[in-house]
mmCIF file of N, CA, C and O and ligand atoms in Angstrom:
data_model
loop_
_atom_site.group_PDB
_atom_site.id
_atom_site.type_symbol
_atom_site.label_atom_id
_atom_site.label_comp_id
_atom_site.label_asym_id
_atom_site.label_seq_id
_atom_site.Cartn_x
_atom_site.Cartn_y
_atom_site.Cartn_z
ATOM 1 N N MET A 21 5.070 12.169 28.920
ATOM 2 C CA MET A 21 4.768 11.465 27.592
ATOM 3 C C MET A 21 3.213 11.520 27.485
ATOM 4 O O MET A 21 2.545 11.128 28.427
ATOM 5 N N PRO A 22 2.765 11.869 26.358
ATOM 6 C CA PRO A 22 1.233 11.847 26.156
ATOM 7 C C PRO A 22 0.690 10.402 26.146
ATOM 8 O O PRO A 22 1.455 9.491 25.805
ATOM 9 N N ASN A 23 -0.495 10.318 26.548
ATOM 10 C CA ASN A 23 -1.247 9.053 26.488
ATOM 11 C C ASN A 23 -1.700 8.741 25.034
ATOM 12 O O ASN A 23 -2.511 9.419 24.591
ATOM 13 N N VAL A 24 -0.981 7.681 24.452
ATOM 14 C CA VAL A 24 -1.265 7.408 23.092
ATOM 15 C C VAL A 24 -2.195 6.303 22.933
ATOM 16 O O VAL A 24 -1.821 5.123 23.488
ATOM 17 N N PRO A 25 -3.286 6.316 22.391
ATOM 18 C CA PRO A 25 -4.208 5.135 22.301
ATOM 19 C C PRO A 25 -3.466 4.047 21.463
ATOM 20 O O PRO A 25 -2.773 4.375 20.517
ATOM 21 N N SER A 26 -3.707 2.901 21.768
ATOM 22 C CA SER A 26 -2.989 1.702 21.171
ATOM 23 C C SER A 26 -3.936 0.543 21.030
ATOM 24 O O SER A 26 -4.751 0.307 21.915
ATOM 25 N N ASP A 27 -3.675 -0.225 19.976
ATOM 26 C CA ASP A 27 -4.417 -1.553 19.835
ATOM 27 C C ASP A 27 -3.402 -2.693 20.012
ATOM 28 O O ASP A 27 -3.723 -3.762 19.690
ATOM 29 N N SER A 28 -2.169 -2.263 20.420
ATOM 30 C CA SER A 28 -1.245 -3.469 20.695
ATOM 31 C C SER A 28 -1.654 -4.270 21.764
ATOM 32 O O SER A 28 -2.294 -3.844 22.701
ATOM 33 N N PRO A 29 -1.307 -5.585 21.800
ATOM 34 C CA PRO A 29 -1.729 -6.548 22.770
ATOM 35 C C PRO A 29 -1.354 -6.098 24.173
ATOM 36 O O PRO A 29 -2.121 -6.345 25.129
ATOM 37 N N ARG A 30 -0.225 -5.454 24.366
ATOM 38 C CA ARG A 30 0.249 -4.998 25.621
ATOM 39 C C ARG A 30 -0.086 -3.717 26.087
ATOM 40 O O ARG A 30 0.126 -3.269 27.173
ATOM 41 N N GLY A 31 -0.845 -3.018 25.057
ATOM 42 C CA GLY A 31 -1.217 -1.629 25.356
ATOM 43 C C GLY A 31 -0.123 -0.623 25.201
ATOM 44 O O GLY A 31 -0.249 0.547 25.697
ATOM 45 N N ASP A 32 1.071 -1.118 24.679
ATOM 46 C CA ASP A 32 2.132 -0.114 24.487
ATOM 47 C C ASP A 32 1.863 0.852 23.428
ATOM 48 O O ASP A 32 1.259 0.531 22.412
ATOM 49 N N PRO A 33 2.284 2.138 23.627
ATOM 50 C CA PRO A 33 2.107 3.052 22.611
ATOM 51 C C PRO A 33 3.100 2.646 21.331
ATOM 52 O O PRO A 33 4.082 2.155 21.585
ATOM 53 N N HIS A 34 2.594 3.007 20.154
ATOM 54 C CA HIS A 34 3.445 2.755 18.978
ATOM 55 C C HIS A 34 4.675 3.686 18.997
ATOM 56 O O HIS A 34 4.503 4.870 19.169
ATOM 57 N N PRO A 35 5.861 3.281 18.669
ATOM 58 C CA PRO A 35 7.048 4.087 18.685
ATOM 59 C C PRO A 35 7.002 5.030 17.479
ATOM 60 O O PRO A 35 7.598 6.080 17.511
ATOM 61 N N GLU A 36 6.348 4.730 16.429
ATOM 62 C CA GLU A 36 6.234 5.606 15.244
ATOM 63 C C GLU A 36 4.857 5.823 14.921
ATOM 64 O O GLU A 36 3.969 5.059 15.245
ATOM 65 N N PRO A 37 4.549 6.902 14.161
ATOM 66 C CA PRO A 37 3.204 7.157 13.742
ATOM 67 C C PRO A 37 2.773 5.996 12.857
ATOM 68 O O PRO A 37 3.524 5.397 12.144
ATOM 69 N N PRO A 38 1.456 5.713 12.897
ATOM 70 C CA PRO A 38 0.995 4.614 12.019
ATOM 71 C C PRO A 38 1.162 4.916 10.557
ATOM 72 O O PRO A 38 1.037 6.074 10.165
ATOM 73 N N ARG A 39 1.416 3.838 9.847
ATOM 74 C CA ARG A 39 1.450 4.050 8.292
ATOM 75 C C ARG A 39 0.121 4.158 7.711
ATOM 76 O O ARG A 39 -0.746 3.526 8.105
ATOM 77 N N ARG A 40 0.020 5.118 6.858
ATOM 78 C CA ARG A 40 -1.320 5.425 6.239
ATOM 79 C C ARG A 40 -1.616 4.567 5.020
ATOM 80 O O ARG A 40 -0.691 4.433 4.179
ATOM 81 N N VAL A 41 -2.706 3.946 4.984
ATOM 82 C CA VAL A 41 -3.257 3.182 3.818
ATOM 83 C C VAL A 41 -4.483 3.709 3.433
ATOM 84 O O VAL A 41 -5.420 3.857 4.224
ATOM 85 N N THR A 42 -4.605 4.157 2.147
ATOM 86 C CA THR A 42 -5.814 4.789 1.656
ATOM 87 C C THR A 42 -6.551 3.898 0.760
ATOM 88 O O THR A 42 -6.019 3.408 -0.336
ATOM 89 N N MET A 43 -7.759 3.477 1.076
ATOM 90 C CA MET A 43 -8.580 2.564 0.196
ATOM 91 C C MET A 43 -9.332 3.430 -0.753
ATOM 92 O O MET A 43 -9.971 4.543 -0.380
ATOM 93 N N GLN A 44 -9.563 2.964 -1.950
ATOM 94 C CA GLN A 44 -10.396 3.709 -2.908
ATOM 95 C C GLN A 44 -11.402 2.676 -3.554
ATOM 96 O O GLN A 44 -11.010 1.444 -3.721
ATOM 97 N N ARG A 45 -12.628 3.146 -3.887
ATOM 98 C CA ARG A 45 -13.543 2.276 -4.519
ATOM 99 C C ARG A 45 -13.110 1.611 -5.686
ATOM 100 O O ARG A 45 -13.256 0.466 -5.992
ATOM 101 N N ARG A 46 -12.648 2.372 -6.696
ATOM 102 C CA ARG A 46 -12.164 1.970 -7.914
ATOM 103 C C ARG A 46 -10.712 2.532 -8.003
ATOM 104 O O ARG A 46 -10.545 3.734 -8.282
ATOM 105 N N GLY A 47 -9.692 1.643 -8.066
ATOM 106 C CA GLY A 47 -8.395 2.100 -8.211
ATOM 107 C C GLY A 47 -7.494 1.440 -7.251
ATOM 108 O O GLY A 47 -7.840 0.475 -6.499
ATOM 109 N N PRO A 48 -6.248 1.894 -7.178
ATOM 110 C CA PRO A 48 -5.299 1.264 -6.328
ATOM 111 C C PRO A 48 -5.398 1.530 -4.836
ATOM 112 O O PRO A 48 -6.176 2.473 -4.488
ATOM 113 N N ILE A 49 -4.771 0.842 -4.028
ATOM 114 C CA ILE A 49 -4.623 1.135 -2.616
ATOM 115 C C ILE A 49 -3.417 1.924 -2.507
ATOM 116 O O ILE A 49 -2.321 1.574 -2.991
ATOM 117 N N LEU A 50 -3.485 3.109 -1.846
ATOM 118 C CA LEU A 50 -2.332 3.988 -1.613
ATOM 119 C C LEU A 50 -1.716 3.673 -0.262
ATOM 120 O O LEU A 50 -2.436 3.714 0.675
ATOM 121 N N VAL A 51 -0.448 3.474 -0.300
ATOM 122 C CA VAL A 51 0.295 3.157 0.918
ATOM 123 C C VAL A 51 1.418 4.138 1.035
ATOM 124 O O VAL A 51 2.227 4.327 0.113
ATOM 125 N N ASP A 52 1.632 4.739 2.195
ATOM 126 C CA ASP A 52 2.776 5.552 2.500
ATOM 127 C C ASP A 52 4.037 4.680 2.584
ATOM 128 O O ASP A 52 4.115 3.700 3.167
ATOM 129 N N GLY A 53 5.053 5.023 1.669
ATOM 130 C CA GLY A 53 6.318 4.283 1.496
ATOM 131 C C GLY A 53 7.318 4.588 2.585
ATOM 132 O O GLY A 53 7.100 5.580 3.287
ATOM 133 N N PRO A 54 8.439 3.964 2.572
ATOM 134 C CA PRO A 54 8.768 2.829 1.796
ATOM 135 C C PRO A 54 8.024 1.578 2.159
ATOM 136 O O PRO A 54 7.572 1.412 3.274
ATOM 137 N N VAL A 55 7.882 0.685 1.094
ATOM 138 C CA VAL A 55 7.139 -0.535 1.406
ATOM 139 C C VAL A 55 7.846 -1.730 0.744
ATOM 140 O O VAL A 55 8.469 -1.600 -0.246
ATOM 141 N N GLU A 56 7.616 -2.903 1.394
ATOM 142 C CA GLU A 56 8.050 -4.179 0.798
ATOM 143 C C GLU A 56 6.729 -5.013 0.599
ATOM 144 O O GLU A 56 5.946 -5.130 1.508
ATOM 145 N N VAL A 57 6.498 -5.476 -0.563
ATOM 146 C CA VAL A 57 5.332 -6.258 -0.871
ATOM 147 C C VAL A 57 5.665 -7.688 -1.187
ATOM 148 O O VAL A 57 6.579 -7.975 -1.983
ATOM 149 N N GLU A 58 5.114 -8.623 -0.501
ATOM 150 C CA GLU A 58 5.288 -10.136 -0.770
ATOM 151 C C GLU A 58 4.221 -10.632 -1.631
ATOM 152 O O GLU A 58 3.031 -10.474 -1.231
ATOM 153 N N LEU A 59 4.590 -11.113 -2.835
ATOM 154 C CA LEU A 59 3.526 -11.584 -3.738
ATOM 155 C C LEU A 59 3.159 -13.030 -3.355
ATOM 156 O O LEU A 59 3.784 -13.632 -2.419
ATOM 157 N N GLU A 60 2.154 -13.530 -4.064
ATOM 158 C CA GLU A 60 1.659 -14.854 -3.737
ATOM 159 C C GLU A 60 2.667 -15.954 -3.896
ATOM 160 O O GLU A 60 2.716 -16.880 -3.090
ATOM 161 N N ASP A 61 3.624 -15.738 -4.810
ATOM 162 C CA ASP A 61 4.665 -16.863 -4.947
ATOM 163 C C ASP A 61 5.878 -16.622 -4.092
ATOM 164 O O ASP A 61 6.871 -17.279 -4.125
ATOM 165 N N GLY A 62 5.790 -15.668 -3.120
ATOM 166 C CA GLY A 62 6.800 -15.430 -2.131
ATOM 167 C C GLY A 62 7.817 -14.404 -2.598
ATOM 168 O O GLY A 62 8.683 -13.997 -1.808
ATOM 169 N N THR A 63 7.755 -13.894 -3.855
ATOM 170 C CA THR A 63 8.696 -12.950 -4.360
ATOM 171 C C THR A 63 8.357 -11.617 -3.556
ATOM 172 O O THR A 63 7.237 -11.308 -3.264
ATOM 173 N N LYS A 64 9.465 -10.958 -3.304
ATOM 174 C CA LYS A 64 9.305 -9.684 -2.547
ATOM 175 C C LYS A 64 9.872 -8.502 -3.446
ATOM 176 O O LYS A 64 10.868 -8.645 -4.020
ATOM 177 N N VAL A 65 8.990 -7.488 -3.477
ATOM 178 C CA VAL A 65 9.433 -6.346 -4.251
ATOM 179 C C VAL A 65 9.407 -5.077 -3.259
ATOM 180 O O VAL A 65 8.650 -5.138 -2.292
ATOM 181 N N PHE A 66 10.244 -4.091 -3.577
ATOM 182 C CA PHE A 66 10.354 -3.017 -2.681
ATOM 183 C C PHE A 66 10.243 -1.658 -3.387
ATOM 184 O O PHE A 66 10.687 -1.534 -4.571
ATOM 185 N N SER A 67 9.635 -0.726 -2.744
ATOM 186 C CA SER A 67 9.588 0.675 -3.297
ATOM 187 C C SER A 67 9.955 1.591 -2.182
ATOM 188 O O SER A 67 9.492 1.465 -1.053
ATOM 189 N N ASP A 68 10.757 2.598 -2.495
ATOM 190 C CA ASP A 68 11.116 3.614 -1.427
ATOM 191 C C ASP A 68 10.474 4.936 -1.814
ATOM 192 O O ASP A 68 10.812 5.951 -1.230
ATOM 193 N N ARG A 69 9.416 4.854 -2.616
ATOM 194 C CA ARG A 69 8.707 6.120 -2.914
ATOM 195 C C ARG A 69 8.016 6.657 -1.694
ATOM 196 O O ARG A 69 7.579 5.844 -0.780
ATOM 197 N N PHE A 70 7.594 7.879 -1.714
ATOM 198 C CA PHE A 70 6.918 8.575 -0.561
ATOM 199 C C PHE A 70 5.476 7.960 -0.392
ATOM 200 O O PHE A 70 5.038 7.675 0.634
ATOM 201 N N ARG A 71 4.905 7.611 -1.592
ATOM 202 C CA ARG A 71 3.546 6.990 -1.539
ATOM 203 C C ARG A 71 3.521 5.963 -2.722
ATOM 204 O O ARG A 71 3.973 6.286 -3.828
ATOM 205 N N VAL A 72 2.949 4.872 -2.441
ATOM 206 C CA VAL A 72 2.945 3.731 -3.376
ATOM 207 C C VAL A 72 1.535 3.404 -3.769
ATOM 208 O O VAL A 72 0.683 3.401 -2.860
ATOM 209 N N ALA A 73 1.256 3.148 -5.037
ATOM 210 C CA ALA A 73 -0.092 2.747 -5.399
ATOM 211 C C ALA A 73 -0.111 1.201 -5.817
ATOM 212 O O ALA A 73 0.605 0.795 -6.720
ATOM 213 N N LEU A 74 -0.822 0.486 -4.997
ATOM 214 C CA LEU A 74 -0.835 -1.016 -5.215
ATOM 215 C C LEU A 74 -2.033 -1.391 -6.046
ATOM 216 O O LEU A 74 -3.173 -0.935 -5.731
ATOM 217 N N CYS A 75 -1.887 -2.099 -7.070
ATOM 218 C CA CYS A 75 -2.863 -2.466 -8.020
ATOM 219 C C CYS A 75 -3.858 -3.481 -7.415
ATOM 220 O O CYS A 75 -3.488 -4.486 -6.777
ATOM 221 N N THR A 76 -5.037 -3.135 -7.533
ATOM 222 C CA THR A 76 -6.071 -4.037 -7.052
ATOM 223 C C THR A 76 -6.947 -4.737 -8.179
ATOM 224 O O THR A 76 -7.736 -5.542 -7.949
ATOM 225 N N CYS A 77 -6.745 -4.173 -9.459
ATOM 226 C CA CYS A 77 -7.537 -4.669 -10.539
ATOM 227 C C CYS A 77 -6.841 -5.843 -11.343
ATOM 228 O O CYS A 77 -7.502 -6.499 -12.135
ATOM 229 N N ARG A 78 -5.553 -5.991 -11.115
ATOM 230 C CA ARG A 78 -4.744 -7.051 -11.760
ATOM 231 C C ARG A 78 -4.585 -6.722 -13.254
ATOM 232 O O ARG A 78 -4.119 -7.641 -13.948
ATOM 233 N N ARG A 79 -4.791 -5.557 -13.706
ATOM 234 C CA ARG A 79 -4.560 -5.298 -15.161
ATOM 235 C C ARG A 79 -3.151 -4.646 -15.335
ATOM 236 O O ARG A 79 -2.753 -4.459 -16.554
ATOM 237 N N SER A 80 -2.546 -4.189 -14.193
ATOM 238 C CA SER A 80 -1.193 -3.492 -14.459
ATOM 239 C C SER A 80 -0.186 -4.399 -15.007
ATOM 240 O O SER A 80 -0.085 -5.579 -14.712
ATOM 241 N N ARG A 81 0.525 -3.736 -15.958
ATOM 242 C CA ARG A 81 1.713 -4.468 -16.561
ATOM 243 C C ARG A 81 2.886 -4.359 -15.636
ATOM 244 O O ARG A 81 3.892 -4.948 -15.890
ATOM 245 N N ARG A 82 2.795 -3.668 -14.584
ATOM 246 C CA ARG A 82 3.858 -3.458 -13.622
ATOM 247 C C ARG A 82 3.424 -4.054 -12.191
ATOM 248 O O ARG A 82 3.901 -3.639 -11.205
ATOM 249 N N TYR A 83 2.472 -4.944 -12.229
ATOM 250 C CA TYR A 83 1.861 -5.545 -10.912
ATOM 251 C C TYR A 83 3.048 -5.922 -10.047
ATOM 252 O O TYR A 83 4.066 -6.488 -10.469
ATOM 253 N N PRO A 84 3.017 -5.592 -8.733
ATOM 254 C CA PRO A 84 1.866 -5.055 -7.969
ATOM 255 C C PRO A 84 1.654 -3.600 -8.028
ATOM 256 O O PRO A 84 0.781 -3.112 -7.270
ATOM 257 N N TRP A 85 2.555 -2.901 -8.733
ATOM 258 C CA TRP A 85 2.317 -1.437 -8.779
ATOM 259 C C TRP A 85 1.248 -1.116 -9.751
ATOM 260 O O TRP A 85 1.150 -1.600 -10.823
ATOM 261 N N CYS A 86 0.489 -0.107 -9.457
ATOM 262 C CA CYS A 86 -0.553 0.404 -10.321
ATOM 263 C C CYS A 86 0.136 1.165 -11.443
ATOM 264 O O CYS A 86 0.967 1.998 -11.200
ATOM 265 N N ASP A 87 -0.323 0.877 -12.752
ATOM 266 C CA ASP A 87 0.165 1.690 -13.881
ATOM 267 C C ASP A 87 -0.961 2.487 -14.568
ATOM 268 O O ASP A 87 -0.912 2.910 -15.642
ATOM 269 N N THR A 88 -2.046 2.678 -13.832
ATOM 270 C CA THR A 88 -3.279 3.315 -14.253
ATOM 271 C C THR A 88 -4.042 2.570 -15.296
ATOM 272 O O THR A 88 -5.043 3.078 -15.798
ATOM 273 N N SER A 89 -3.751 1.311 -15.529
ATOM 274 C CA SER A 89 -4.537 0.543 -16.448
ATOM 275 C C SER A 89 -6.005 0.386 -15.931
ATOM 276 O O SER A 89 -6.887 0.092 -16.791
ATOM 277 N N HIS A 90 -6.210 0.537 -14.698
ATOM 278 C CA HIS A 90 -7.542 0.413 -14.189
ATOM 279 C C HIS A 90 -8.452 1.421 -14.760
ATOM 280 O O HIS A 90 -9.736 1.309 -14.732
ATOM 281 N N ARG A 91 -7.985 2.527 -15.320
ATOM 282 C CA ARG A 91 -8.836 3.603 -15.969
ATOM 283 C C ARG A 91 -9.296 3.229 -17.328
ATOM 284 O O ARG A 91 -10.219 3.815 -17.825
ATOM 285 N N GLU A 92 -8.649 2.130 -17.991
ATOM 286 C CA GLU A 92 -8.972 1.744 -19.346
ATOM 287 C C GLU A 92 -10.467 1.041 -19.222
ATOM 288 O O GLU A 92 -10.699 0.323 -18.302
ATOM 289 N N ARG A 93 -11.134 1.248 -20.292
ATOM 290 C CA ARG A 93 -12.490 0.589 -20.395
ATOM 291 C C ARG A 93 -12.222 -0.869 -20.831
ATOM 292 O O ARG A 93 -11.371 -1.106 -21.575
ATOM 293 N N ALA A 94 -13.164 -1.726 -20.300
ATOM 294 C CA ALA A 94 -12.986 -3.198 -20.599
ATOM 295 C C ALA A 94 -13.337 -3.443 -21.959
ATOM 296 O O ALA A 94 -14.011 -2.776 -22.675
HETATM 297 S S1 FES B 124 -5.439 -0.480 -9.820
HETATM 298 FE FE1 FES B 124 -4.416 0.686 -11.218
HETATM 299 S S2 FES B 124 -3.779 -0.634 -12.773
HETATM 300 FE FE2 FES B 124 -4.773 -1.880 -11.290
#
């Protein structure tokens, strides 16, 4: 078994590859799916898409999913 670097408290290797999260300066956060998102009020929403765009601007009419409203001029 290859020596897999880990940041887990016990030093155990992760059983699965890490989930990729892509940060962008202006725009959504891209997360490899499937994902479950818990909102501030405790509501949980789920997406089984290959990649999910999470809204960071709060303009989306489909929040927490990005609907590209961040591209509109203020
Ligand atoms: S980041 Fe795209 S609509 Fe908010």
